[in-house]
Amino acid sequence: MEQRVTRKAFDEYMVPVYAPADFIPVRGEGSWLWDQSGKDYVDFAGGIAVNALGHRHPEVLSALTEQAQKVWHLGNGYTNEPVLKLAKQLVDATFADKAFFCNSGAEANEAALKLARLVGHSKNADHKNEIIAFKNAFHGRTLFTVSAGGQPKYSQDFAPLPPAITHLPFNDLSAVANHISSRTCAVIVEPVQGEGGVVPADPEFLHGLRALCDQHDAVLIFDEVQTGVGRTGELYAYQAYDVVPDILTTAKALGGGFPIGAMLTVDSLAAHFQPGTHGTTYGGNPLATAVAGKVFELINTPEVLGGVALRHLWFTERLNLINHQYHVFSEIRGMGLLLGAVMHERYNGQAKQLNQLAAEEGLIGLIAGPNVLRFAPSLIIPQADVEEGLNRLERAIARLCS
Ligand SMILES: *Cc1c(COP(=O)(O)O)cnc(C)c1O
């Protein structure tokens, strides 16, 4: 008989860059997961803002299996139908004229930052290469993106890092105004800092960045890897803020669970990339883009996008009620279905502990730093599942506070 795989195998065989929960989910359906023992969980994590249509959505499953019967991969010597359809969907729905496909958020940001440097060099061969980024930002784990990220603990051990990246305080427009110059080639920002604690940008901050980039001929990059594809209730957060970037990166929810990323930009910038300047083997692979095309089609509707605002209320109203009783949070914040509950100072640093208690009660959540409990559930989660998940959270909170 085949031996049963257990959580112990992780410690035995896996490079220890993660510390996964001690149970192993084996099946998902909608906003529910089941582990090896058959225990059920309400899923408010969505694979970290990825499973935007929940698990095993029937139409997405059909798109996957239909494409799997045709052709999986061709390489970039040939284009394919699903990638061309997806590119048109993205261009039709956004400010962008062109799309570049890759496999992850980090790769989308890597492409964006490389393009910004390339554009800067075309204007001033030596000097227009500085990138302004923000403290507590997260842009991925490649060396360039981890350097652009604003948490030194993720980058410092990999020095020497790519130079000419400056980190300024998030939401501090005067800091940017004081620093930006003709040397600046790009400003990269998350409209809502996700990993950094679910911190929405102030509207004036993003509008101000747009104006400063225009003044100094720098490109404005919105990292919408976490906020994109409906998460905030708009297709992309830039639309909610009414600030149009020059480059936008999208991944996570774009594939609904199938790995894919994209960088979107306008013709005048896209033209700086020529055959050979950038690429990736799997980028725009027909299997990934067939799935993403279906996910995008299903999410980019008034019903799904409008439903996000309603679900935001289901969450925040109940979370505030729970908090009224237990005073465990100091603030409930976020946009749409990217929600952060900040631990009250009495429970400082205990977000992870609360998340573990929640898992014991059958709720899968996320944290964003030591102090913020984060939820990024399916955009179509039914009200009954929200209620059930929050019942379970309330039991976990009662235990934390006892
Ligand atoms: C998750 C995330 C990334 C990195 O995406 P990967 O697919 O893990 O490479 C980049 N930026 C933001 C804002 C993210 O949330």
Short mmCIF file of C-alpha atoms and ligand atoms in Angstrom, two decimals:
data_model
loop_
_atom_site.label_atom_id
_atom_site.label_comp_id
_atom_site.label_asym_id
_atom_site.label_seq_id
_atom_site.Cartn_x
_atom_site.Cartn_y
_atom_site.Cartn_z
CA MET A 1 0.00 0.00 0.00
CA GLU A 2 1.16 3.51 -0.81
CA GLN A 3 2.38 5.40 2.24
CA ARG A 4 0.36 8.40 3.33
CA VAL A 5 1.98 11.81 2.80
CA THR A 6 2.11 13.80 6.01
CA ARG A 7 3.07 17.31 7.06
CA LYS A 8 6.31 15.83 8.44
CA ALA A 9 7.53 15.35 4.87
CA PHE A 10 7.68 19.12 4.50
CA ASP A 11 10.38 19.41 7.13
CA GLU A 12 12.16 16.39 5.69
CA TYR A 13 12.24 17.28 2.00
CA MET A 14 11.43 20.96 1.48
CA VAL A 15 13.80 23.91 1.57
CA PRO A 16 12.52 25.61 4.71
CA VAL A 17 11.49 28.98 3.27
CA TYR A 18 7.90 28.52 4.52
CA ALA A 19 6.35 27.42 7.78
CA PRO A 20 3.02 25.95 6.60
CA ALA A 21 0.14 25.03 8.89
CA ASP A 22 0.22 21.58 10.44
CA PHE A 23 -2.73 20.32 8.38
CA ILE A 24 -2.79 19.63 4.63
CA PRO A 25 -5.80 20.77 2.58
CA VAL A 26 -6.67 18.17 -0.02
CA ARG A 27 -9.88 19.43 -1.63
CA GLY A 28 -11.64 22.73 -2.25
CA GLU A 29 -15.07 23.81 -3.45
CA GLY A 30 -16.23 27.41 -3.55
CA SER A 31 -15.12 29.05 -0.31
CA TRP A 32 -14.51 25.76 1.48
CA LEU A 33 -11.45 23.56 1.97
CA TRP A 34 -11.10 20.10 3.50
CA ASP A 35 -7.97 18.66 5.02
CA GLN A 36 -6.65 15.09 5.09
CA SER A 37 -8.74 14.24 8.14
CA GLY A 38 -11.93 15.53 6.51
CA LYS A 39 -12.12 18.63 8.71
CA ASP A 40 -13.73 21.58 6.90
CA TYR A 41 -12.48 25.16 6.74
CA VAL A 42 -14.05 28.36 5.49
CA ASP A 43 -11.45 29.96 3.22
CA PHE A 44 -10.98 33.70 3.77
CA ALA A 45 -7.41 33.59 2.42
CA GLY A 46 -8.10 32.57 -1.17
CA GLY A 47 -4.55 31.32 -1.57
CA ILE A 48 -3.36 34.88 -0.77
CA ALA A 49 -5.80 36.87 -2.94
CA VAL A 50 -5.48 34.37 -5.80
CA ASN A 51 -8.63 32.21 -5.83
CA ALA A 52 -10.91 35.14 -6.67
CA LEU A 53 -13.68 32.81 -7.84
CA GLY A 54 -13.15 30.32 -5.04
CA HIS A 55 -12.03 26.76 -5.59
CA ARG A 56 -13.01 24.58 -8.53
CA HIS A 57 -15.29 27.08 -10.24
CA PRO A 58 -17.12 24.95 -12.84
CA GLU A 59 -16.63 27.35 -15.77
CA VAL A 60 -12.96 27.87 -15.00
CA LEU A 61 -12.54 24.12 -14.66
CA SER A 62 -14.12 23.68 -18.12
CA ALA A 63 -11.83 26.33 -19.62
CA LEU A 64 -8.83 24.48 -18.18
CA THR A 65 -9.88 21.01 -19.34
CA GLU A 66 -10.99 22.21 -22.79
CA GLN A 67 -7.63 23.88 -23.42
CA ALA A 68 -5.82 20.88 -21.92
CA GLN A 69 -7.37 18.76 -24.70
CA LYS A 70 -5.96 21.09 -27.37
CA VAL A 71 -2.44 22.35 -26.70
CA TRP A 72 -0.62 23.23 -23.45
CA HIS A 73 2.54 24.99 -24.47
CA LEU A 74 4.19 26.28 -27.63
CA GLY A 75 7.03 28.60 -26.65
CA ASN A 76 7.39 32.14 -27.90
CA GLY A 77 8.32 31.20 -31.46
CA TYR A 78 4.56 30.82 -31.99
CA THR A 79 1.67 32.82 -30.68
CA ASN A 80 -1.63 31.22 -29.66
CA GLU A 81 -5.35 32.00 -29.59
CA PRO A 82 -5.92 32.16 -25.82
CA VAL A 83 -3.09 34.66 -25.25
CA LEU A 84 -4.33 36.97 -28.00
CA LYS A 85 -7.85 36.88 -26.60
CA LEU A 86 -6.64 37.62 -23.08
CA ALA A 87 -4.42 40.49 -24.25
CA LYS A 88 -7.42 42.06 -26.02
CA GLN A 89 -9.61 41.61 -22.93
CA LEU A 90 -7.02 43.39 -20.76
CA VAL A 91 -6.42 46.18 -23.27
CA ASP A 92 -10.16 46.73 -23.83
CA ALA A 93 -10.83 46.95 -20.09
CA THR A 94 -7.94 49.23 -19.05
CA PHE A 95 -5.80 52.24 -19.98
CA ALA A 96 -3.25 49.91 -21.56
CA ASP A 97 -2.47 49.37 -25.24
CA LYS A 98 -0.19 46.37 -24.82
CA ALA A 99 0.32 43.39 -22.52
CA PHE A 100 3.38 41.29 -21.64
CA PHE A 101 2.72 37.92 -20.00
CA CYS A 102 4.78 36.07 -17.44
CA ASN A 103 4.17 33.65 -14.58
CA SER A 104 4.06 35.62 -11.34
CA GLY A 105 3.77 39.01 -9.75
CA ALA A 106 7.50 39.32 -9.19
CA GLU A 107 8.15 38.70 -12.87
CA ALA A 108 5.55 41.28 -13.88
CA ASN A 109 7.27 43.84 -11.64
CA GLU A 110 10.68 42.76 -12.89
CA ALA A 111 9.50 43.51 -16.44
CA ALA A 112 8.04 46.85 -15.32
CA LEU A 113 11.24 47.95 -13.57
CA LYS A 114 13.45 46.82 -16.46
CA LEU A 115 11.22 48.69 -18.91
CA ALA A 116 11.39 51.83 -16.74
CA ARG A 117 15.21 51.69 -16.71
CA LEU A 118 15.28 51.11 -20.47
CA VAL A 119 13.01 54.09 -21.06
CA GLY A 120 15.11 56.22 -18.70
CA HIS A 121 18.32 55.33 -20.54
CA SER A 122 16.70 56.33 -23.83
CA LYS A 123 16.17 59.83 -22.44
CA ASN A 124 19.51 60.32 -20.75
CA ALA A 125 22.09 57.59 -21.22
CA ASP A 126 23.83 57.95 -17.86
CA HIS A 127 21.63 59.42 -15.27
CA LYS A 128 17.93 58.73 -15.61
CA ASN A 129 17.93 55.45 -13.70
CA GLU A 130 16.71 56.12 -10.19
CA ILE A 131 13.65 54.26 -8.93
CA ILE A 132 11.54 55.64 -6.10
CA ALA A 133 9.78 52.97 -4.05
CA PHE A 134 8.14 52.96 -0.61
CA LYS A 135 8.82 51.68 2.85
CA ASN A 136 6.89 48.52 3.73
CA ALA A 137 6.12 47.92 0.07
CA PHE A 138 6.15 44.39 -1.32
CA HIS A 139 6.91 43.73 -4.98
CA GLY A 140 8.13 40.11 -5.07
CA ARG A 141 11.21 38.01 -4.35
CA THR A 142 13.52 38.34 -7.34
CA LEU A 143 16.62 40.39 -6.54
CA PHE A 144 15.35 43.50 -8.33
CA THR A 145 11.83 43.30 -6.87
CA VAL A 146 12.97 42.45 -3.37
CA SER A 147 15.27 45.46 -3.58
CA ALA A 148 12.36 47.66 -4.67
CA GLY A 149 10.36 46.25 -1.76
CA GLY A 150 10.51 48.29 1.40
CA GLN A 151 11.27 45.67 4.03
CA PRO A 152 15.07 45.36 4.44
CA LYS A 153 14.65 42.02 6.25
CA TYR A 154 13.71 40.45 2.87
CA SER A 155 16.62 41.95 0.91
CA GLN A 156 19.62 42.71 3.12
CA ASP A 157 20.94 39.15 3.26
CA PHE A 158 21.27 39.06 -0.53
CA ALA A 159 23.52 42.08 -0.96
CA PRO A 160 24.96 43.54 -3.06
CA LEU A 161 21.57 44.75 -4.27
CA PRO A 162 20.76 46.59 -7.51
CA PRO A 163 21.60 50.25 -6.89
CA ALA A 164 19.66 53.50 -7.43
CA ILE A 165 16.49 52.50 -5.58
CA THR A 166 15.29 54.95 -2.92
CA HIS A 167 12.65 54.11 -0.31
CA LEU A 168 10.44 56.92 0.95
CA PRO A 169 7.60 56.82 3.48
CA PHE A 170 4.28 55.62 1.99
CA ASN A 171 1.53 58.24 1.80
CA ASP A 172 4.08 61.05 2.31
CA LEU A 173 3.81 63.16 -0.83
CA SER A 174 6.14 65.90 0.35
CA ALA A 175 8.92 63.32 0.86
CA VAL A 176 8.54 62.39 -2.81
CA ALA A 177 8.29 66.02 -3.94
CA ASN A 178 11.53 66.76 -2.07
CA HIS A 179 13.38 63.81 -3.54
CA ILE A 180 12.18 63.27 -7.12
CA SER A 181 14.42 64.73 -9.85
CA SER A 182 15.37 64.49 -13.50
CA ARG A 183 17.36 61.37 -12.49
CA THR A 184 14.17 59.55 -11.49
CA CYS A 185 13.05 57.06 -14.13
CA ALA A 186 10.16 55.51 -12.20
CA VAL A 187 8.00 55.54 -9.12
CA ILE A 188 6.56 52.14 -8.13
CA VAL A 189 3.67 51.95 -5.68
CA GLU A 190 0.92 49.61 -4.50
CA PRO A 191 -2.46 51.42 -4.43
CA VAL A 192 -3.16 49.41 -1.28
CA GLN A 193 -0.07 48.04 0.47
CA GLY A 194 -1.01 44.38 0.91
CA GLU A 195 1.80 42.52 2.64
CA GLY A 196 2.73 45.77 4.38
CA GLY A 197 -0.44 45.64 6.48
CA VAL A 198 -3.43 46.38 4.16
CA VAL A 199 -2.80 50.13 4.03
CA PRO A 200 -4.74 52.01 1.32
CA ALA A 201 -2.98 54.93 -0.34
CA ASP A 202 -4.53 58.34 0.30
CA PRO A 203 -6.18 59.55 -2.92
CA GLU A 204 -4.14 62.80 -2.77
CA PHE A 205 -0.97 60.73 -2.55
CA LEU A 206 -1.62 58.84 -5.78
CA HIS A 207 -2.86 61.96 -7.59
CA GLY A 208 0.26 63.77 -6.39
CA LEU A 209 2.56 60.97 -7.58
CA ARG A 210 0.93 61.19 -11.01
CA ALA A 211 1.59 64.94 -11.18
CA LEU A 212 5.20 64.60 -9.95
CA CYS A 213 5.95 61.83 -12.46
CA ASP A 214 4.57 64.01 -15.26
CA GLN A 215 6.69 66.97 -14.11
CA HIS A 216 9.89 64.92 -13.96
CA ASP A 217 9.25 62.69 -16.98
CA ALA A 218 9.25 59.53 -14.84
CA VAL A 219 6.98 56.51 -15.37
CA LEU A 220 4.39 55.71 -12.73
CA ILE A 221 4.12 51.99 -12.02
CA PHE A 222 1.13 50.64 -10.11
CA ASP A 223 1.79 47.24 -8.61
CA GLU A 224 -1.72 45.80 -8.67
CA VAL A 225 -0.62 42.22 -8.17
CA GLN A 226 -2.76 42.00 -5.02
CA THR A 227 -5.35 44.74 -5.69
CA GLY A 228 -6.10 43.81 -9.31
CA VAL A 229 -8.84 41.81 -11.03
CA GLY A 230 -11.77 42.95 -8.92
CA ARG A 231 -10.27 42.77 -5.44
CA THR A 232 -11.17 46.38 -4.56
CA GLY A 233 -14.56 46.30 -6.27
CA GLU A 234 -13.20 47.96 -9.40
CA LEU A 235 -11.46 45.86 -12.01
CA TYR A 236 -8.22 47.62 -11.01
CA ALA A 237 -7.66 49.92 -8.05
CA TYR A 238 -6.36 52.71 -10.33
CA GLN A 239 -9.95 53.02 -11.56
CA ALA A 240 -11.23 53.45 -8.00
CA TYR A 241 -8.64 56.19 -7.39
CA ASP A 242 -9.07 57.69 -10.86
CA VAL A 243 -5.30 57.90 -11.30
CA VAL A 244 -3.95 56.31 -14.48
CA PRO A 245 -0.46 54.78 -14.27
CA ASP A 246 1.94 54.30 -17.20
CA ILE A 247 2.60 50.68 -16.29
CA LEU A 248 0.42 48.31 -14.29
CA THR A 249 1.35 44.87 -13.03
CA THR A 250 -1.22 42.17 -12.35
CA ALA A 251 -0.97 38.53 -11.27
CA LYS A 252 -2.47 36.67 -8.27
CA ALA A 253 -6.25 36.70 -9.06
CA LEU A 254 -5.61 36.94 -12.81
CA GLY A 255 -5.27 33.17 -13.08
CA GLY A 256 -7.74 32.32 -10.33
CA GLY A 257 -5.19 29.76 -9.08
CA PHE A 258 -3.29 29.05 -12.29
CA PRO A 259 0.11 30.80 -12.26
CA ILE A 260 0.16 33.84 -14.56
CA GLY A 261 1.25 37.46 -14.40
CA ALA A 262 1.09 40.39 -16.78
CA MET A 263 2.57 43.81 -17.27
CA LEU A 264 0.26 46.30 -18.99
CA THR A 265 1.47 49.52 -20.56
CA VAL A 266 0.89 52.08 -23.29
CA ASP A 267 2.22 51.92 -26.88
CA SER A 268 4.86 54.62 -26.41
CA LEU A 269 6.54 52.65 -23.61
CA ALA A 270 5.94 49.16 -25.00
CA ALA A 271 7.82 50.19 -28.16
CA HIS A 272 11.08 50.32 -26.17
CA PHE A 273 10.98 46.53 -25.86
CA GLN A 274 12.08 44.79 -29.07
CA PRO A 275 12.32 41.09 -29.96
CA GLY A 276 15.08 39.81 -27.69
CA THR A 277 15.13 42.52 -25.03
CA HIS A 278 12.98 40.63 -22.54
CA GLY A 279 11.05 37.38 -22.30
CA THR A 280 10.23 34.18 -20.47
CA THR A 281 9.66 30.61 -21.67
CA TYR A 282 6.19 30.11 -20.22
CA GLY A 283 4.88 33.66 -20.58
CA GLY A 284 1.51 33.66 -22.36
CA ASN A 285 1.33 29.89 -22.44
CA PRO A 286 -2.04 28.77 -23.90
CA LEU A 287 -3.08 26.75 -20.85
CA ALA A 288 -2.51 29.65 -18.43
CA THR A 289 -4.07 32.25 -20.69
CA ALA A 290 -7.15 30.13 -21.45
CA VAL A 291 -7.81 29.89 -17.71
CA ALA A 292 -7.07 33.58 -17.11
CA GLY A 293 -9.32 34.60 -20.01
CA LYS A 294 -12.25 32.79 -18.42
CA VAL A 295 -11.47 34.15 -14.93
CA PHE A 296 -11.23 37.68 -16.31
CA GLU A 297 -14.49 37.32 -18.28
CA LEU A 298 -16.35 36.09 -15.19
CA ILE A 299 -14.99 38.79 -12.86
CA ASN A 300 -15.26 41.75 -15.22
CA THR A 301 -19.05 42.02 -14.91
CA PRO A 302 -21.19 44.55 -12.99
CA GLU A 303 -22.63 41.69 -10.88
CA VAL A 304 -19.30 40.36 -9.61
CA LEU A 305 -17.58 43.75 -9.24
CA GLY A 306 -20.67 45.31 -7.63
CA GLY A 307 -20.98 42.32 -5.31
CA VAL A 308 -17.58 43.10 -3.82
CA ALA A 309 -18.84 46.30 -2.15
CA LEU A 310 -21.77 44.39 -0.66
CA ARG A 311 -19.46 41.68 0.70
CA HIS A 312 -17.16 44.36 2.11
CA LEU A 313 -20.13 45.47 4.23
CA TRP A 314 -20.97 41.91 5.31
CA PHE A 315 -17.42 41.63 6.62
CA THR A 316 -16.93 45.04 8.18
CA GLU A 317 -20.33 45.25 9.87
CA ARG A 318 -19.91 41.88 11.55
CA LEU A 319 -16.23 42.46 12.37
CA ASN A 320 -17.18 45.73 14.07
CA LEU A 321 -19.90 43.93 16.03
CA ILE A 322 -17.46 41.26 17.18
CA ASN A 323 -14.94 43.92 18.05
CA HIS A 324 -17.52 45.84 20.04
CA GLN A 325 -17.69 42.84 22.33
CA TYR A 326 -14.02 41.82 22.49
CA HIS A 327 -12.01 45.00 21.71
CA VAL A 328 -9.39 42.87 20.02
CA PHE A 329 -8.82 45.19 17.04
CA SER A 330 -7.91 48.86 16.93
CA GLU A 331 -9.01 49.33 13.32
CA ILE A 332 -10.75 47.48 10.49
CA ARG A 333 -9.44 48.79 7.17
CA GLY A 334 -8.92 47.98 3.51
CA MET A 335 -10.82 48.22 0.24
CA GLY A 336 -13.36 45.81 -1.21
CA LEU A 337 -12.38 42.28 -0.27
CA LEU A 338 -8.84 43.11 0.79
CA LEU A 339 -9.44 43.59 4.49
CA GLY A 340 -7.11 44.16 7.41
CA ALA A 341 -8.01 43.97 11.09
CA VAL A 342 -5.29 45.65 13.14
CA MET A 343 -4.61 44.03 16.52
CA HIS A 344 -5.36 46.24 19.51
CA GLU A 345 -2.20 47.21 21.40
CA ARG A 346 -3.14 44.79 24.19
CA TYR A 347 -2.70 42.00 21.62
CA ASN A 348 0.31 43.56 19.95
CA GLY A 349 2.11 41.08 17.69
CA GLN A 350 -0.55 38.37 18.14
CA ALA A 351 -2.07 38.31 14.64
CA LYS A 352 -0.35 35.01 13.87
CA GLN A 353 -1.59 33.46 17.09
CA LEU A 354 -5.15 34.55 16.36
CA ASN A 355 -4.87 33.18 12.82
CA GLN A 356 -3.72 29.83 14.24
CA LEU A 357 -6.63 29.72 16.69
CA ALA A 358 -8.94 30.55 13.78
CA ALA A 359 -7.58 27.60 11.81
CA GLU A 360 -8.26 25.34 14.79
CA GLU A 361 -11.84 26.63 14.69
CA GLY A 362 -12.02 25.92 10.95
CA LEU A 363 -11.29 29.29 9.39
CA ILE A 364 -8.38 29.96 7.04
CA GLY A 365 -7.23 33.57 7.20
CA LEU A 366 -4.02 35.47 6.50
CA ILE A 367 -1.79 37.85 8.32
CA ALA A 368 -0.02 40.95 6.96
CA GLY A 369 2.88 41.49 9.31
CA PRO A 370 2.82 40.67 13.03
CA ASN A 371 -0.08 42.97 13.81
CA VAL A 372 -2.69 42.65 11.08
CA LEU A 373 -5.15 39.83 10.43
CA ARG A 374 -5.91 39.90 6.69
CA PHE A 375 -8.76 38.50 4.62
CA ALA A 376 -8.79 38.16 0.82
CA PRO A 377 -11.67 35.75 0.17
CA SER A 378 -13.40 34.74 -3.05
CA LEU A 379 -15.10 37.71 -4.70
CA ILE A 380 -18.27 35.61 -4.99
CA ILE A 381 -18.32 34.17 -1.47
CA PRO A 382 -21.94 33.56 -0.39
CA GLN A 383 -23.29 35.45 2.62
CA ALA A 384 -23.81 32.22 4.56
CA ASP A 385 -20.11 31.39 4.19
CA VAL A 386 -19.07 34.86 5.35
CA GLU A 387 -21.31 34.43 8.40
CA GLU A 388 -20.02 30.94 9.15
CA GLY A 389 -16.39 32.04 8.77
CA LEU A 390 -16.93 34.98 11.09
CA ASN A 391 -18.71 32.73 13.64
CA ARG A 392 -15.56 30.65 13.67
CA LEU A 393 -13.39 33.75 13.94
CA GLU A 394 -15.46 34.92 16.89
CA ARG A 395 -14.82 31.61 18.68
CA ALA A 396 -11.08 32.05 18.06
CA ILE A 397 -11.21 35.61 19.38
CA ALA A 398 -13.07 34.46 22.49
CA ARG A 399 -10.24 31.99 23.12
CA LEU A 400 -7.54 34.61 22.50
CA CYS A 401 -9.19 36.99 24.94
CA SER A 402 -9.94 34.44 27.65
C1 LIG B 1 2.18 38.84 -4.07
C2 LIG B 1 2.69 40.15 -4.54
C3 LIG B 1 3.80 40.24 -5.40
C4 LIG B 1 4.61 39.02 -5.82
O1 LIG B 1 3.87 38.13 -6.58
P1 LIG B 1 4.45 36.65 -6.79
O2 LIG B 1 3.44 36.01 -7.71
O3 LIG B 1 4.54 36.02 -5.45
O4 LIG B 1 5.78 36.78 -7.41
C5 LIG B 1 4.17 41.48 -5.87
N1 LIG B 1 3.50 42.58 -5.50
C6 LIG B 1 2.45 42.54 -4.68
C7 LIG B 1 1.73 43.80 -4.33
C8 LIG B 1 2.01 41.32 -4.15
O5 LIG B 1 0.98 41.29 -3.29
#
